CSV table of C-alpha atoms in Angstrom, one decimal:
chain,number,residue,atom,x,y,z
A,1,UNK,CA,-36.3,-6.5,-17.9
A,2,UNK,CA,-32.6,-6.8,-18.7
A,3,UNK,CA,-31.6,-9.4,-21.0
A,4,UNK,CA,-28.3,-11.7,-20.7
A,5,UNK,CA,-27.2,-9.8,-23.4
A,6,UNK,CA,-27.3,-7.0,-21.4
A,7,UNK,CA,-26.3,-8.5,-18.2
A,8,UNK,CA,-23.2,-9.7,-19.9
A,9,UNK,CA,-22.0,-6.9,-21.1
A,10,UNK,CA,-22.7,-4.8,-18.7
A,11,UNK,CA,-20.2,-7.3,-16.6
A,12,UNK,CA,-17.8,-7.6,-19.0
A,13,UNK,CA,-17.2,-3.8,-19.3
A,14,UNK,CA,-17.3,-3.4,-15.9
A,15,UNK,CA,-14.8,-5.7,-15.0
A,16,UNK,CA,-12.7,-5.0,-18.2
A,17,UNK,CA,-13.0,-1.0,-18.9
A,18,UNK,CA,-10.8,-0.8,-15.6
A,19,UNK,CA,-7.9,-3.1,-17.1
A,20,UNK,CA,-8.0,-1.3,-20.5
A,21,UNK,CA,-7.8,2.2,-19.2
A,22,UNK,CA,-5.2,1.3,-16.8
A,23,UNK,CA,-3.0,-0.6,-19.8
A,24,UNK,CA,-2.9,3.0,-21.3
A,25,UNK,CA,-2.6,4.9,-17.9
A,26,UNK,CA,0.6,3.0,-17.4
A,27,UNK,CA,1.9,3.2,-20.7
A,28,UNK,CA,1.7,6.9,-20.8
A,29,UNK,CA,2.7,7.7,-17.1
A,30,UNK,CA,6.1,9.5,-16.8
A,31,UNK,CA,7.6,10.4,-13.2
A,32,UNK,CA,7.6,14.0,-12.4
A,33,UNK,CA,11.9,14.6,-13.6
A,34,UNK,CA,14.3,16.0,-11.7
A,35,UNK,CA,15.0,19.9,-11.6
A,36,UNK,CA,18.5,21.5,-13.2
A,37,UNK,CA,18.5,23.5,-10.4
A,38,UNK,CA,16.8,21.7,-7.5
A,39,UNK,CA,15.7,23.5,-4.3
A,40,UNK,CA,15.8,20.2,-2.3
A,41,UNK,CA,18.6,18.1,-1.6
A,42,UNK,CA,19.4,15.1,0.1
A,43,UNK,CA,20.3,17.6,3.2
A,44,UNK,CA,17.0,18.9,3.7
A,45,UNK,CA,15.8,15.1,4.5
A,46,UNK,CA,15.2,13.3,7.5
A,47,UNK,CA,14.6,9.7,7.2
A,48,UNK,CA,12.8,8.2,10.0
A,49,UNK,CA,12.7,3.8,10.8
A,50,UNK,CA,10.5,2.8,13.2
A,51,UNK,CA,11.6,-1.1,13.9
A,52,UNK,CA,10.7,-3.4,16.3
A,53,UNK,CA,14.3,-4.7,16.1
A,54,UNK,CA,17.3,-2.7,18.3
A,55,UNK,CA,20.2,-5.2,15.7
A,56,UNK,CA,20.3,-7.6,12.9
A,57,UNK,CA,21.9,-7.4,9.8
A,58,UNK,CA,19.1,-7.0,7.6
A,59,UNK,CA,17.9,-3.8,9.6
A,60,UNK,CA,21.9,-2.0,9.6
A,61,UNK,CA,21.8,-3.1,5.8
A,62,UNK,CA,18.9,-0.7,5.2
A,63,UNK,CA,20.6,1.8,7.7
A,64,UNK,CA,23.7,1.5,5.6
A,65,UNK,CA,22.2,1.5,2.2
A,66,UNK,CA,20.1,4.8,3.3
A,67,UNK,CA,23.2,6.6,4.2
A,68,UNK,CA,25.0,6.0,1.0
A,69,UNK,CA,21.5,8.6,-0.2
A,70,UNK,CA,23.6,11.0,2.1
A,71,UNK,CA,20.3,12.6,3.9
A,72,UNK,CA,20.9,14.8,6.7
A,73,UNK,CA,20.2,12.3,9.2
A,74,UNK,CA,18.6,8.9,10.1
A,75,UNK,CA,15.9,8.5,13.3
A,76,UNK,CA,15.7,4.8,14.2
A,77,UNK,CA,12.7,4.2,17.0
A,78,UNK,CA,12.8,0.8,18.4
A,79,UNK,CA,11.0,-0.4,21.2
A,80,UNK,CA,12.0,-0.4,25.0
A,81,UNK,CA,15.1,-2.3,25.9
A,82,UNK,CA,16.2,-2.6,22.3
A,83,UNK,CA,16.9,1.4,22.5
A,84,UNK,CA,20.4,0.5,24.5
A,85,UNK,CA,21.0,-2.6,22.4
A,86,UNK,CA,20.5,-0.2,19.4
A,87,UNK,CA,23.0,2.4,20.7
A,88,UNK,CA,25.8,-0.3,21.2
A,89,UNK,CA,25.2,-1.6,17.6
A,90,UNK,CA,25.7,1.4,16.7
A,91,UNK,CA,28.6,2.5,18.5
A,92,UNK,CA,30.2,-0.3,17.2
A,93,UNK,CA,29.4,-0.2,13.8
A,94,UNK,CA,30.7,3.4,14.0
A,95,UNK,CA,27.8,5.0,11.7
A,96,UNK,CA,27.6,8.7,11.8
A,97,UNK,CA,24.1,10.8,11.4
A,98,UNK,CA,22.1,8.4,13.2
A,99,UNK,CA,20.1,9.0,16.0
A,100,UNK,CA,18.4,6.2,18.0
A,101,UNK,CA,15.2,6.8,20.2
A,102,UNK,CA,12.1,4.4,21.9
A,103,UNK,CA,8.2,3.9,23.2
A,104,UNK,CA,7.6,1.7,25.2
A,105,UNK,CA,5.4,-0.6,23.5
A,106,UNK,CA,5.7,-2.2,19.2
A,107,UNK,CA,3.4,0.5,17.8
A,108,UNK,CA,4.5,1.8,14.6
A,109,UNK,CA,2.1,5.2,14.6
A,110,UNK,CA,3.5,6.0,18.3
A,111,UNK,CA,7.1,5.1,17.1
A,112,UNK,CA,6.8,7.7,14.2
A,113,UNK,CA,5.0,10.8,16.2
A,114,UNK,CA,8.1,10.1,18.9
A,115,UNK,CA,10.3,11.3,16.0
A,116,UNK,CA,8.7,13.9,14.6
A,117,UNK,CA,9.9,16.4,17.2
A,118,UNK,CA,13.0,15.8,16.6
A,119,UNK,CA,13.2,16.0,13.4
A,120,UNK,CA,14.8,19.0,11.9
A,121,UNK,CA,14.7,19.1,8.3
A,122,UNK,CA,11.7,19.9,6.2
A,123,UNK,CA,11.2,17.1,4.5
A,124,UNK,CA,10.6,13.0,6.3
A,125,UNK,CA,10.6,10.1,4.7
A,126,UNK,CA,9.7,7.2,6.4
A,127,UNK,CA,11.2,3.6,5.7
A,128,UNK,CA,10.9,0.0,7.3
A,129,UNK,CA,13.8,-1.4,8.4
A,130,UNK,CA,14.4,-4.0,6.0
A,131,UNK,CA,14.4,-2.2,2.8
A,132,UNK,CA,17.2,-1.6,0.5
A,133,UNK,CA,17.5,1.7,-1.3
A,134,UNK,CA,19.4,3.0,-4.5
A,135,UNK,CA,21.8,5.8,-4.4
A,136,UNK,CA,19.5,7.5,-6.9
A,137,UNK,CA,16.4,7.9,-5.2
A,138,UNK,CA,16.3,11.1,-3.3
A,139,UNK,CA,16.3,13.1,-6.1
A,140,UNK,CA,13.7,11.3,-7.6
A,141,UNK,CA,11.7,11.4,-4.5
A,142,UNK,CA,12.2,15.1,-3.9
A,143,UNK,CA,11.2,16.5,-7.6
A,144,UNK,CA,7.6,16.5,-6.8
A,145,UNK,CA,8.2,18.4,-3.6
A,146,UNK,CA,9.5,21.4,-5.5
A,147,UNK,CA,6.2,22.4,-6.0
A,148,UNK,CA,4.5,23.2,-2.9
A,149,UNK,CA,1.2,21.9,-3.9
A,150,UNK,CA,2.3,18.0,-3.4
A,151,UNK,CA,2.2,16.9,0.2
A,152,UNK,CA,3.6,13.5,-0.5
A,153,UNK,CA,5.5,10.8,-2.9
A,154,UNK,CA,5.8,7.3,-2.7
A,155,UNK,CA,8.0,5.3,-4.8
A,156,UNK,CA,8.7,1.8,-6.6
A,157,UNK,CA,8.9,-1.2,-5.0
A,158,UNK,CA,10.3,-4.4,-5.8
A,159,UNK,CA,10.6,-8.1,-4.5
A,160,UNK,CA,14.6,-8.1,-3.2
A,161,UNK,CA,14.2,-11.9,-3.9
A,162,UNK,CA,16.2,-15.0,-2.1
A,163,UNK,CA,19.4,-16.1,-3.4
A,164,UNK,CA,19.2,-20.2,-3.9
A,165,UNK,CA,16.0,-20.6,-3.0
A,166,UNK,CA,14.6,-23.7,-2.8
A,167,UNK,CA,11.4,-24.5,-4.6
A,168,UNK,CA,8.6,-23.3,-1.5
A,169,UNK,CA,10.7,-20.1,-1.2
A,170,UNK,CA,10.5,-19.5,-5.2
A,171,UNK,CA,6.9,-20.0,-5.0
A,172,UNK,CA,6.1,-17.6,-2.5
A,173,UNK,CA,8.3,-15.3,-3.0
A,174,UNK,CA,7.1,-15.6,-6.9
A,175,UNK,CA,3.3,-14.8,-5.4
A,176,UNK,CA,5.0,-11.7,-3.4
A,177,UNK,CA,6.7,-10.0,-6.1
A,178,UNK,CA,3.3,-10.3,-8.6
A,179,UNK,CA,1.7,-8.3,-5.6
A,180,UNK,CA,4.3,-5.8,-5.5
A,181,UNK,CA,3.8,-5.9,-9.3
A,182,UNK,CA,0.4,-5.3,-9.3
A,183,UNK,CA,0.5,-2.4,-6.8
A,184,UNK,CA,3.3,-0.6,-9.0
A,185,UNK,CA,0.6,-1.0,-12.2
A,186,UNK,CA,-2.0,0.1,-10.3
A,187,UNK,CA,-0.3,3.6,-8.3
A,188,UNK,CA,1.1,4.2,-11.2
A,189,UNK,CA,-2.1,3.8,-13.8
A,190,UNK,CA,-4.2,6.1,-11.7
A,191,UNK,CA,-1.6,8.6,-10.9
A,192,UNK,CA,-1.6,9.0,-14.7
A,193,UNK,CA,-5.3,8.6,-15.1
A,194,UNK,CA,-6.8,11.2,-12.1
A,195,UNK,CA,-3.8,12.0,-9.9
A,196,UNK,CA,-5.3,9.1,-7.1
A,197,UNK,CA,-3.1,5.7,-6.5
A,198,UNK,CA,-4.3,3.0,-3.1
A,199,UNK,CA,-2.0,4.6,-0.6
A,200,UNK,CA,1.4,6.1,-0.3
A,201,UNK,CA,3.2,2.7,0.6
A,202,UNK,CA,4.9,3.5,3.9
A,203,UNK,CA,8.3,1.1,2.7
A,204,UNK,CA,9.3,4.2,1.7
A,205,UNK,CA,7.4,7.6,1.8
A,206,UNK,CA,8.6,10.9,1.7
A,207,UNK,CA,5.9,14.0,3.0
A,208,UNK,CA,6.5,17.4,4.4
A,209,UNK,CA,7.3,18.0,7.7
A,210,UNK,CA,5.0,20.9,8.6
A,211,UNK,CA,2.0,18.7,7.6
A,212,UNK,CA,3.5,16.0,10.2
A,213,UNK,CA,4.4,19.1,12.8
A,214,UNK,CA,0.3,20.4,12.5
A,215,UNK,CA,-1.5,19.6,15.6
A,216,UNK,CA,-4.6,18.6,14.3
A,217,UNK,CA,-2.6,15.8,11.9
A,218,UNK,CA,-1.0,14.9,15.1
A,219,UNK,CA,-4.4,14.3,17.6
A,220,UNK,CA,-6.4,12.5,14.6
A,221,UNK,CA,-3.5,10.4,13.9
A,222,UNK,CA,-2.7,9.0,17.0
A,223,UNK,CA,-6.8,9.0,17.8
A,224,UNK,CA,-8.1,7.5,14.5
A,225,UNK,CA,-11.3,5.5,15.3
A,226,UNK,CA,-13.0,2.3,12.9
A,227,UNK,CA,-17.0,2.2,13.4
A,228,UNK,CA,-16.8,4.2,16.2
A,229,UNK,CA,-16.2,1.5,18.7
A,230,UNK,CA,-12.0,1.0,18.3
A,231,UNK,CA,-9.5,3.2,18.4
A,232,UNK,CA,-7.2,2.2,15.7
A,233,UNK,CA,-3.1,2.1,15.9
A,234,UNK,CA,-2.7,0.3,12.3
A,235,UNK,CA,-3.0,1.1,9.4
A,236,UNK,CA,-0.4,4.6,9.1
A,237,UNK,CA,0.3,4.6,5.8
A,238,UNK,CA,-3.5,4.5,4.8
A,239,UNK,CA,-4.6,7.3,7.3
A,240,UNK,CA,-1.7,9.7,5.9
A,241,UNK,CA,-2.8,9.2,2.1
A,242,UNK,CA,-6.4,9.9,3.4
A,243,UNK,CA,-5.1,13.0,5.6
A,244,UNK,CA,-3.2,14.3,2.1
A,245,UNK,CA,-5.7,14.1,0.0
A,246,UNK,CA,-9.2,15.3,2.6
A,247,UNK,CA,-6.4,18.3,3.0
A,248,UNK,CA,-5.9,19.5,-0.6
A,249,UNK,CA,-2.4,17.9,-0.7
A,250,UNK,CA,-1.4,16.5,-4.3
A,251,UNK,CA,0.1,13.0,-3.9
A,252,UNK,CA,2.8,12.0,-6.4
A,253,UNK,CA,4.1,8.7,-7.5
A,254,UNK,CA,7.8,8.3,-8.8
A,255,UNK,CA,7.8,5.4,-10.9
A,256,UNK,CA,11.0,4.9,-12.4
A,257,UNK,CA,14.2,2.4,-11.9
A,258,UNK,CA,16.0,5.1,-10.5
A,259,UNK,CA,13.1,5.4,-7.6
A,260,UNK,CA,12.9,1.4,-7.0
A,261,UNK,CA,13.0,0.3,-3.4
A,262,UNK,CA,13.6,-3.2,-2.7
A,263,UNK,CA,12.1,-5.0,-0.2
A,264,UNK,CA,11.2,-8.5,1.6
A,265,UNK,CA,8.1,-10.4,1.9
A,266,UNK,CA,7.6,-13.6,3.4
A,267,UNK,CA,8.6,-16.8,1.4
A,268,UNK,CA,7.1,-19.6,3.0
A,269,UNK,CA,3.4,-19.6,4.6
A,270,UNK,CA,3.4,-16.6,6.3
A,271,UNK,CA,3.0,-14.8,2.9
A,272,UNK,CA,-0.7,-16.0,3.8
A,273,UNK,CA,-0.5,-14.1,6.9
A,274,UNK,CA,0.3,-10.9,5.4
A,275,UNK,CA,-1.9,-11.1,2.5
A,276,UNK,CA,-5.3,-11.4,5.5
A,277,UNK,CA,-3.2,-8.4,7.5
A,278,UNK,CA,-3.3,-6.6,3.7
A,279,UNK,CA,-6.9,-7.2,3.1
A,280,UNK,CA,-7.7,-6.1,6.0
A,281,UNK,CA,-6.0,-2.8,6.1
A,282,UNK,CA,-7.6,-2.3,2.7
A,283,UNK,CA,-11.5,-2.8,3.9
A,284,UNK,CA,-11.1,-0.5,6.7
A,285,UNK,CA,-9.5,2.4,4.8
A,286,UNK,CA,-10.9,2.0,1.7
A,287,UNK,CA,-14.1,1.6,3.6
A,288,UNK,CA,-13.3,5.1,5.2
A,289,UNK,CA,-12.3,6.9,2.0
A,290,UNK,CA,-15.5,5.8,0.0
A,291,UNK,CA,-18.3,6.2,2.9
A,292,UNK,CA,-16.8,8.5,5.5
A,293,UNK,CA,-14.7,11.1,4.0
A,294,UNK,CA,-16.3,10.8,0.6
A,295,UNK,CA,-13.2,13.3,-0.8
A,296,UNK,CA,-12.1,10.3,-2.9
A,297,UNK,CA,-15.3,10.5,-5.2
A,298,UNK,CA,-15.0,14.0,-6.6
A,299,UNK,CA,-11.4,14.4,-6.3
A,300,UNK,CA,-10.3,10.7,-7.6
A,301,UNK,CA,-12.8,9.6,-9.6
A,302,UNK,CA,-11.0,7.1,-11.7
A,303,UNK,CA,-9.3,5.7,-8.5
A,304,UNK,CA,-12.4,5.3,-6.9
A,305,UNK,CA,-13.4,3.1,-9.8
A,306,UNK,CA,-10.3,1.5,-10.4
A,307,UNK,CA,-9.0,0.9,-6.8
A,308,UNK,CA,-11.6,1.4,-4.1
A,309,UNK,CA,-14.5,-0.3,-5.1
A,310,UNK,CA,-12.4,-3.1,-6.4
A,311,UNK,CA,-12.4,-4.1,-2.5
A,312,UNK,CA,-16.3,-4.9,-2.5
A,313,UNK,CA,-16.7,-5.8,-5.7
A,314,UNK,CA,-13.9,-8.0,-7.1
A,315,UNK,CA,-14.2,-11.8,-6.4
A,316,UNK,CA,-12.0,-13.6,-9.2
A,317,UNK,CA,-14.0,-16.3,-9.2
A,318,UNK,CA,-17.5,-15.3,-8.7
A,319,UNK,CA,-16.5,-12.8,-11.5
A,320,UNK,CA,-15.5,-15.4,-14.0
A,321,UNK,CA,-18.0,-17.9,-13.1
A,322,UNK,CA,-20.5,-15.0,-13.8
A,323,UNK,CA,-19.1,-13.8,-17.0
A,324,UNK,CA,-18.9,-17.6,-18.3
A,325,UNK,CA,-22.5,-18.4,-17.5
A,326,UNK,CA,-24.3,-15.3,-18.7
A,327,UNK,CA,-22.1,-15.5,-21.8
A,328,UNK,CA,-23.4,-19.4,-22.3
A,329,UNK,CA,-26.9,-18.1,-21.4
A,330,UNK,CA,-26.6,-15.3,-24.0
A,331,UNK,CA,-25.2,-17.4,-26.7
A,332,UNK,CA,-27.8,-20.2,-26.3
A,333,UNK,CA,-29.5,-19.5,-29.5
A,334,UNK,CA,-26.3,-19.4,-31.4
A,335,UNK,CA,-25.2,-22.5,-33.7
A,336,UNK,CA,-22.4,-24.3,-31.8
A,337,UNK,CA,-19.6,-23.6,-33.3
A,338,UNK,CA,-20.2,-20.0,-33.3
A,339,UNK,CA,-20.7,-20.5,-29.4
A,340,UNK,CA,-17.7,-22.7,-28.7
A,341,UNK,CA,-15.3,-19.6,-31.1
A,342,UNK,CA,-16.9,-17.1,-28.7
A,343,UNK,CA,-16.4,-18.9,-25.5
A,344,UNK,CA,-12.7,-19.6,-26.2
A,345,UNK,CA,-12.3,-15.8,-27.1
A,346,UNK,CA,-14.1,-15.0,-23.9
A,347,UNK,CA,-11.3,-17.9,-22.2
A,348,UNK,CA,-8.9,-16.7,-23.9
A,349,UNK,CA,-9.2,-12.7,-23.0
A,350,UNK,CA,-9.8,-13.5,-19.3
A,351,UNK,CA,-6.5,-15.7,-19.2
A,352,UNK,CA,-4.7,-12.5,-21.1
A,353,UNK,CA,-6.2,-10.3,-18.5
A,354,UNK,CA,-4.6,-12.2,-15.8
A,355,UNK,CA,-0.9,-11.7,-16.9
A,356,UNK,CA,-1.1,-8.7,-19.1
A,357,UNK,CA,-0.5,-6.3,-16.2
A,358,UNK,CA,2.2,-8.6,-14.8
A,359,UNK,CA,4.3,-8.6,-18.1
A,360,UNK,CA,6.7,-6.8,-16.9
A,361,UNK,CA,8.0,-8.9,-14.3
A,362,UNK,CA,7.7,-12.0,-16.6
A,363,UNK,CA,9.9,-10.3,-19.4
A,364,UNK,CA,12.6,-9.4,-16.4
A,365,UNK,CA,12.2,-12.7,-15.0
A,366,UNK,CA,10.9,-15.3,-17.8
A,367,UNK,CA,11.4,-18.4,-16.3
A,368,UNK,CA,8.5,-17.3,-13.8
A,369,UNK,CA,6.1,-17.1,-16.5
A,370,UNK,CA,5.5,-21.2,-15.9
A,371,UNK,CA,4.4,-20.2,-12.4
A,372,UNK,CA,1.5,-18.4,-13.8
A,373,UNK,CA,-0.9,-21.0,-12.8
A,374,UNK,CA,-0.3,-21.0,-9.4
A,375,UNK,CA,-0.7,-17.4,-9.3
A,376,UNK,CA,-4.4,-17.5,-11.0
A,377,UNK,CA,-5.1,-20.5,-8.6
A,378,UNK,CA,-4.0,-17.9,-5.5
A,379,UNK,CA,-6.3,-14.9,-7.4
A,380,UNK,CA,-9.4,-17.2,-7.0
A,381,UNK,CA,-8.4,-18.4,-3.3
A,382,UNK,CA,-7.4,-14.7,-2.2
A,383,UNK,CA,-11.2,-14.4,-2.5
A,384,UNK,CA,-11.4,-16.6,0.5
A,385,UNK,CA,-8.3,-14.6,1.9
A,386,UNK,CA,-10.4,-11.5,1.4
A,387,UNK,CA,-13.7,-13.0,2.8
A,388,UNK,CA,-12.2,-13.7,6.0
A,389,UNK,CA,-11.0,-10.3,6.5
A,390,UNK,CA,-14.0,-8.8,5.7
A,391,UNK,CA,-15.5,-10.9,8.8
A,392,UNK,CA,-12.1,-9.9,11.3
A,393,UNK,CA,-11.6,-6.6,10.8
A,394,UNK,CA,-11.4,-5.5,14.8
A,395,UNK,CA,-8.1,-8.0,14.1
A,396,UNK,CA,-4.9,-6.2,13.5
A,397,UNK,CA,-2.3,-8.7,14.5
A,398,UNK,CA,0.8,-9.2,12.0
A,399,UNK,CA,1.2,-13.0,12.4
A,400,UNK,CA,4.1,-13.1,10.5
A,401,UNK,CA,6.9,-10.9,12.1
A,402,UNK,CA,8.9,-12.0,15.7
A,403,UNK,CA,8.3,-9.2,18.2
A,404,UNK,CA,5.2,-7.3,16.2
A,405,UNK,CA,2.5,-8.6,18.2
A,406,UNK,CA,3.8,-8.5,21.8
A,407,UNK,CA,1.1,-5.7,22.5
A,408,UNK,CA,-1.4,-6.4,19.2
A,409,UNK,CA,-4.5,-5.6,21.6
A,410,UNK,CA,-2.8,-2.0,21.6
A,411,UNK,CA,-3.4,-1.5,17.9
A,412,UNK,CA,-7.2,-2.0,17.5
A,413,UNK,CA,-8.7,-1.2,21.1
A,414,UNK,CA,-12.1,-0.4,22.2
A,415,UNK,CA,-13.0,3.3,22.9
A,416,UNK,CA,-15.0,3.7,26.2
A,417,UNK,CA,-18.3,5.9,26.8
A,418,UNK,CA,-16.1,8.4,29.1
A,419,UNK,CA,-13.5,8.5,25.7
A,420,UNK,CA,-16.7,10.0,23.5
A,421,UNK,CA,-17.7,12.4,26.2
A,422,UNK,CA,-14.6,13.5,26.7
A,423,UNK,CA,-14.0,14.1,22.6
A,424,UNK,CA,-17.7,15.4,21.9
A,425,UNK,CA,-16.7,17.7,25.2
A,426,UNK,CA,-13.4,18.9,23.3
A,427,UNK,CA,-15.1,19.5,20.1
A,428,UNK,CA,-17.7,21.9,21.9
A,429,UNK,CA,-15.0,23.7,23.7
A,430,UNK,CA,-12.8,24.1,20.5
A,431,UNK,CA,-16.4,25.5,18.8
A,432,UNK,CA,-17.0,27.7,21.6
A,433,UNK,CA,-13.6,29.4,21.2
A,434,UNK,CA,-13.8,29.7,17.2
């Protein structure tokens, strides 16, 4: 039998060798530089927006602030009627090299194989339509492309945060920027680590056009399945990462200042909303990587570790209750004071391990650093957050965004018994011919 010795620090380094590896990942990561002589330039790029919205300031913001990049051309994709209101936005904003196209129904994987066609370049990046980029990253985002073995590059992201806010929108948008914070640590930790990072963020993503152009991407994309019973229209950005890296494609991450996106999130409630539509996304992909395509745990191995299996097995607070009791139950037959020195160093290095990774947004924002309670009281809730989209995962809706959910049921639909015969007949046909 184990003792709580054992136990104990068999938790500890479980939970802890992941933080102290990724400290030094992140240290030691360096973006992949720019060329003397680059191949690419911002004219062999196509960036393509799928939005929900046809106007609105905040969406020709990003239009404008994409353009100043000076890509070969933008493809907006909005929905239905907003197509024409689109068009006269446009027309009277007089903004060259942008093209405006529609579905018929708010579904962000449809929107973005509607472009694809048209696109004409050989390189797409896909943005959302309300973030703001800097005039330096298309060379940043086009370095790792020179080689031909990277099929993909996400970038930096950052909280654009609220000017004045008031105290609920500082809160909340405080809790938002320590979750783009995190994600930045973590992409950028395992790219340095095993080449692996989550999932190329699709705020901003750039990939190859002929892997978007293949048929085969283009069936399984817009005919992903979850347990075999939905056929799943969320989720785009995870299935592409997957796709890259089932597909030999190297992935890349550009972490750099030069390679920062900004972005929104929501300040007030709905932050709530987006985390549940978050956690979600994550069990169903990473639950796909780890048990159905199995690529990740050869390939990544450190990401697998570090990222993946952090989804089933990280609860904040059953994690520290844990650690706190087995460390009491190991330390029972020590004198007292020797216990109370080791469980405020045990305190102490969980509370350090709770900002460490975060440091950087406290030095460039210091006055946040007397929010930090709040955000380890949110760690231990998300648990709940995270329990609850464990239990909803055939849910896809946003909650959170005007117009987004007008045809949710769309995005997570059940696939009927004439659908598999009619897939298991096309996968014997397509045998038969091979």
């Amino acid at each position: 039998m184990f003792s709580c010795h054992h136990v104990f620090v068999s938790f500890f380094l479980y939970r802890y060798l992941r933080l102290a590896v990724n400290l030094m990942g992140f240290c030691l990561h360096r973006p992949i530089p720019i060329p003397e002589n680059p191949r690419l330039t911002s004219q062999n790029v196509t960036v393509v927006i799928p939005s929900v919205q046809g106007d609105g300031g905040e969406l020709w913001y990003t239009i404008r602030s994409i353009l100043a990049t000076e890509p070969f051309e933008i493809i907006l994709v909005t929905v239905g009627a907003q197509e024409q209101q689109a068009k006269k936005a446009l027309k009277e904003l007089n903004l060259s090299k942008v093209r405006i196209y529609s579905v018929s129904q708010p579904n962000k994987r449809r929107q973005m194989v509607r472009a694809i066609p048209e696109i004409q370049t050989d390189i797409t990046i896909f943005a959302d339509d309300d973030v703001t980029w800097p005039s330096t990253l298309l060379p940043w985002m086009l370095a790792p492309l020179e080689d031909d073995r990277y099929g993909g590059v996400g970038t930096n992201q950052r909280l654009r945060r609220a000017e004045c806010p008031n105290l609920q929108q500082r809160v909340w948008g405080y809790l938002g920027a320590l979750y783009l914070e995190r994600r930045n640590f973590d992409c950028a930790s395992c790219m340095f680590v095993d080449g692996g990072l989550p999932c190329l963020s699709g705020r901003t993503v750039a990939y190859r056009t002929s892997i978007l152009r293949d048929p085969a991407f283009t069936y399984e994309f817009t005919h992903e399945e979850w347990l075999g019973q939905y056929q799943l229209n969320a989720d785009d950005d995870n299935f592409i990462t997957r796709w890259l890296i089932t597909h030999g494609q190297k992935i890349s991450y550009q972490h750099h200042k030069q390679a920062e996106v900004l972005t929104t999130l929501e300040d007030n409630p709905k932050f709530l909303k987006q985390c549940l539509r978050w956690s979600r996304s994550n069990w169903r992909s990473n639950i796909t990587s780890m048990f159905c395509d199995r690529h990740i745990w050869t390939h990544q191995p450190w990401s697998t570790y570090a990222v993946y299996l952090t989804t089933v097995s990280h609860w904040a607070f059953v994690w520290d209750t844990l650690l706190v009791y087995f460390f009491l139950d190991m330390a029972r037959p020590w004198q007292s004071d020797t216990r109370d020195i080791g469980l405020a160093l045990l305190v102490g290095w969980m509370f350090m391990s709770k900002f460490v990774k975060l440091l950087g947004h406290y030095i460039r924002y210091p006055g946040d650093f007397f929010l930090l309670p709040v955000s380890i009281l949110f760690g231990y809730l998300h648990g709940l957050i995270k329990g609850y989209a464990m239990l909803s995962l055939n849910v896809t809706a946003w909650g959170s965004r005007e117009g987004a959910d007008d045809d949710d049921a769309y995005r997570m639909r059940r696939v009927s018994q004439k659908h598999h015969e009619a897939l298991a007949f096309r996968e014997t046909a397509v045998c038969y011919t091979q």
